[in-house]
Short mmCIF file of N, CA, C and O in Angstrom, two decimals:
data_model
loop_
_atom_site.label_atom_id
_atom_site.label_comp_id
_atom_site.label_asym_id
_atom_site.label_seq_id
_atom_site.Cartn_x
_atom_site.Cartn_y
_atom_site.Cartn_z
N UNK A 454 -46.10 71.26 7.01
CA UNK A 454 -46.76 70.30 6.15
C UNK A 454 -46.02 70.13 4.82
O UNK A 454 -45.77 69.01 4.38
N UNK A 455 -45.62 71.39 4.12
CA UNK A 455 -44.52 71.33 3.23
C UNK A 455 -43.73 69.89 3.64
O UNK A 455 -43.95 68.69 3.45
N UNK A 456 -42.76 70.61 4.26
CA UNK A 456 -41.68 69.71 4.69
C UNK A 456 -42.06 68.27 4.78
O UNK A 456 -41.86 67.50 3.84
N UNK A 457 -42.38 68.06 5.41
CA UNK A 457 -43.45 66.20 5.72
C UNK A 457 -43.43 65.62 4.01
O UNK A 457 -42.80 64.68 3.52
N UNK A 458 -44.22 66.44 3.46
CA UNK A 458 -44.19 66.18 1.68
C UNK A 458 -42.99 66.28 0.80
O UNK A 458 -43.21 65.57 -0.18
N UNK A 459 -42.13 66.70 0.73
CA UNK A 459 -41.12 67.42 0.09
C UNK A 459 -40.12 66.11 0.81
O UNK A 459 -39.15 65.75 0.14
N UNK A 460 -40.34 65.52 1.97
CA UNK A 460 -39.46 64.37 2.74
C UNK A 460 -39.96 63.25 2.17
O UNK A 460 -39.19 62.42 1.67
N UNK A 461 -41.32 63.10 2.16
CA UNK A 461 -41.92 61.78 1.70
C UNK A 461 -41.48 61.74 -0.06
O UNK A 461 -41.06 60.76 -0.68
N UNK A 462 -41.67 62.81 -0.46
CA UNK A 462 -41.49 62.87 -1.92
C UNK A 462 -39.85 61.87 -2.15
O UNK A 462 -39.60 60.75 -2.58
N UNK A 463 -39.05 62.94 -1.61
CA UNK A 463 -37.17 62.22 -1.88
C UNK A 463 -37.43 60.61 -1.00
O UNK A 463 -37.20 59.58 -1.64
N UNK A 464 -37.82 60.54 0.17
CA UNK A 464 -37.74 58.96 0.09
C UNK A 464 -38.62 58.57 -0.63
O UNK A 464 -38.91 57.92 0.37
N UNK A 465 -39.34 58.31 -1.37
CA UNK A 465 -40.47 57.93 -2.46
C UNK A 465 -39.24 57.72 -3.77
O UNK A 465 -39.04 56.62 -4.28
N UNK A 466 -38.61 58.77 -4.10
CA UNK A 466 -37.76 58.94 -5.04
C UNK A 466 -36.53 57.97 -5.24
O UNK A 466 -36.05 57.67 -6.33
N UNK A 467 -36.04 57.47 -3.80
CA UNK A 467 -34.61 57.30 -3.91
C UNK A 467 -35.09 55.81 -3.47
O UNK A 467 -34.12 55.06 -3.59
N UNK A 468 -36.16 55.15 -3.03
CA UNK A 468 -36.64 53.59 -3.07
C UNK A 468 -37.50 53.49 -4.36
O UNK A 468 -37.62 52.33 -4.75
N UNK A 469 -38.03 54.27 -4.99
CA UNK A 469 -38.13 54.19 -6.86
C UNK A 469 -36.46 53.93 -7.33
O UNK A 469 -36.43 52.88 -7.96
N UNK A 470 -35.81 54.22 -7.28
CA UNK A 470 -34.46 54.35 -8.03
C UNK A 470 -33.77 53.14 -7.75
O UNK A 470 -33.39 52.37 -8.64
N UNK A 471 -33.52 52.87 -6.02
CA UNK A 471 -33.14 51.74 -5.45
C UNK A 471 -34.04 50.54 -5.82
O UNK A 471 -33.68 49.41 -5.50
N UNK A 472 -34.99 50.70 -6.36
CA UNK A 472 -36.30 49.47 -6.51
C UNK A 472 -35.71 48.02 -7.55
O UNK A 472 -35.99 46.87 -7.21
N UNK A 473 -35.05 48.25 -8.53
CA UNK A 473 -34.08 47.42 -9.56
C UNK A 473 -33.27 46.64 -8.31
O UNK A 473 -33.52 45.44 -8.22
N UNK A 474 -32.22 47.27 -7.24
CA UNK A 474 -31.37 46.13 -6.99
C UNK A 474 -32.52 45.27 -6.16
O UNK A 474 -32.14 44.14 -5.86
N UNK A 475 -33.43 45.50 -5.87
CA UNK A 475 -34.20 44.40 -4.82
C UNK A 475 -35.09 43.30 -5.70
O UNK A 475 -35.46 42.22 -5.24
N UNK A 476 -35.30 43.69 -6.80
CA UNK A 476 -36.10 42.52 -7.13
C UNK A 476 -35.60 42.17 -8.42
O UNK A 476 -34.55 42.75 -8.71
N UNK A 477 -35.96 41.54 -9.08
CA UNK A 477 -35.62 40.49 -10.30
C UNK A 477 -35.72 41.23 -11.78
O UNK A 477 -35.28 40.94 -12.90
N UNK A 478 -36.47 42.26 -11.29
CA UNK A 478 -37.16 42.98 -12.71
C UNK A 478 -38.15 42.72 -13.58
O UNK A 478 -38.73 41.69 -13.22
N UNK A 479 -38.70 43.27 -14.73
CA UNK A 479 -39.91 42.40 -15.34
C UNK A 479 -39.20 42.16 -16.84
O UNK A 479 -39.22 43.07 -17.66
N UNK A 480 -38.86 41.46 -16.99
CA UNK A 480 -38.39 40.04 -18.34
C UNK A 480 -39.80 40.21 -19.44
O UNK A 480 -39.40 40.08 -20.60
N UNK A 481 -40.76 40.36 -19.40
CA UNK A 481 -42.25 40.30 -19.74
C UNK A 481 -42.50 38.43 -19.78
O UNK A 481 -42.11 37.60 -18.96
N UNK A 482 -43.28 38.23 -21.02
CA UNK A 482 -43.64 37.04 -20.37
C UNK A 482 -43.24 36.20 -22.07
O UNK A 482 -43.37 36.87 -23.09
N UNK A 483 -42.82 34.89 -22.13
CA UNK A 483 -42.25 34.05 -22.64
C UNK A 483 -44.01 33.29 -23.63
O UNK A 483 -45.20 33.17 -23.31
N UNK A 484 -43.07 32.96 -25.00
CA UNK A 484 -44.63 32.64 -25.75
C UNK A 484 -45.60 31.40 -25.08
O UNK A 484 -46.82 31.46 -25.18
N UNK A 485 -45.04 30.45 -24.50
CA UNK A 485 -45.59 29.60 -23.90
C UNK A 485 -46.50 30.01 -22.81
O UNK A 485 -47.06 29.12 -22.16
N UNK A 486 -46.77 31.53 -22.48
CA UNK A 486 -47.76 31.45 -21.04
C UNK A 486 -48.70 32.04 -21.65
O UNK A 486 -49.35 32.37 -20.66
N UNK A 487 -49.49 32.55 -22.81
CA UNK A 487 -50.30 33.28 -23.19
C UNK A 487 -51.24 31.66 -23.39
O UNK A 487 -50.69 30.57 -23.53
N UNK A 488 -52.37 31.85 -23.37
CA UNK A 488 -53.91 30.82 -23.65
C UNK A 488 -53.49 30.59 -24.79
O UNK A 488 -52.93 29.50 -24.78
N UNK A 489 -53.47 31.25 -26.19
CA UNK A 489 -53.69 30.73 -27.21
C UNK A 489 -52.01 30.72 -28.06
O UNK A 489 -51.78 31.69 -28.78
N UNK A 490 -51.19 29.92 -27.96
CA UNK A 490 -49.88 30.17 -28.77
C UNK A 490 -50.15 30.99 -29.67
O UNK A 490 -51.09 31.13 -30.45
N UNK A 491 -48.48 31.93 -29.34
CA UNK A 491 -48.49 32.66 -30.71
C UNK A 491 -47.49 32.47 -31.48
O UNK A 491 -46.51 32.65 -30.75
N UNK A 492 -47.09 32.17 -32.63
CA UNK A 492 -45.93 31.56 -33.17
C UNK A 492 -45.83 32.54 -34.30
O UNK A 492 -44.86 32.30 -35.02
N UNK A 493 -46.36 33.28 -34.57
CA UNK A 493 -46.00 34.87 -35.38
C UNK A 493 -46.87 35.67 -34.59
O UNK A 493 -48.09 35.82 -34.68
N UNK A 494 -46.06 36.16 -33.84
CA UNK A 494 -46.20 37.56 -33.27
C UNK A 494 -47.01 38.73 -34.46
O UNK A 494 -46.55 38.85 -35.59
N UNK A 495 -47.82 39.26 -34.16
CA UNK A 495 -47.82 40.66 -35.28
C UNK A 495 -47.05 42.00 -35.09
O UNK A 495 -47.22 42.93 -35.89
N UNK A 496 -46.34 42.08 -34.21
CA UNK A 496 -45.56 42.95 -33.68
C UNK A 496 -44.76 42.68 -33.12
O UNK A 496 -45.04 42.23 -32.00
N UNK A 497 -43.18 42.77 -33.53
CA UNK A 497 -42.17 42.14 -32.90
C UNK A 497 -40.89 42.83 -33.72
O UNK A 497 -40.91 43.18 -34.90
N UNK A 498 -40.05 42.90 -33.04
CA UNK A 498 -38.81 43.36 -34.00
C UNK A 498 -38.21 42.62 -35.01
O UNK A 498 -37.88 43.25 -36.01
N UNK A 499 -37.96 41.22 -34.96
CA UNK A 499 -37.62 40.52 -35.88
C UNK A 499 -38.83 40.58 -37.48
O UNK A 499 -38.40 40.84 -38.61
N UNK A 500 -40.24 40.28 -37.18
CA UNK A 500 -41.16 40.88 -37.80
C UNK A 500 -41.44 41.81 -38.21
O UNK A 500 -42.48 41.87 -38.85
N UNK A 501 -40.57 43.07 -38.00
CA UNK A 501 -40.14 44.64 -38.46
C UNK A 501 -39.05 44.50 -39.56
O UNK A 501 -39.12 44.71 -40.77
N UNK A 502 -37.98 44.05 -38.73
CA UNK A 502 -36.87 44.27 -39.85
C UNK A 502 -37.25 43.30 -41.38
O UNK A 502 -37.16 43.70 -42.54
N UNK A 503 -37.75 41.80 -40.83
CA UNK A 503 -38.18 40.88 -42.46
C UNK A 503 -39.19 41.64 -43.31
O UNK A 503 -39.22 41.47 -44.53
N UNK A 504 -39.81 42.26 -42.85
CA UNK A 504 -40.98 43.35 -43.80
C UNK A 504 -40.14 44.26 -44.52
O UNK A 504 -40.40 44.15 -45.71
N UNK A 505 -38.90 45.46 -44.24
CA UNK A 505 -38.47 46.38 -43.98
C UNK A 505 -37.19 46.11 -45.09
O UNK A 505 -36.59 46.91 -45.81
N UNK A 506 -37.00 44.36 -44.90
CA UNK A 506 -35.76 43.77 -45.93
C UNK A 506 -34.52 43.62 -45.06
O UNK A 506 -33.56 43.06 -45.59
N UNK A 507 -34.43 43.98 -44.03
CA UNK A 507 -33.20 44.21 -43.09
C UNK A 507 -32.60 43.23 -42.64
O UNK A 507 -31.63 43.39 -41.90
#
């Protein structure tokens, strides 16, 4: 029973790892798809560094 688990585990492992070349990846999502526009973010990196002076 070990074994069975300890097998499922490494293929579990090595199609986690392989999982990037098969699909597209996640980009997150672009300001235009949220319900309500957001056109200042409250959290954002560019909105970090202009506070910060950078």
């Amino acid at each position: 029973m070990f074994k069975v688990k300890a097998v499922f585990a490494l293929v579990a492992a090595i199609l986690f790892a392989l999982s990037p070349v098969y699909s597209a990846g996640f980009n997150g999502f672009s300001a235009d798809q949220f319900p309500i526009p957001q056109d200042t973010p409250r959290c954002s990196p560019r909105a970090m560094l202009s506070r910060s002076g950078g």
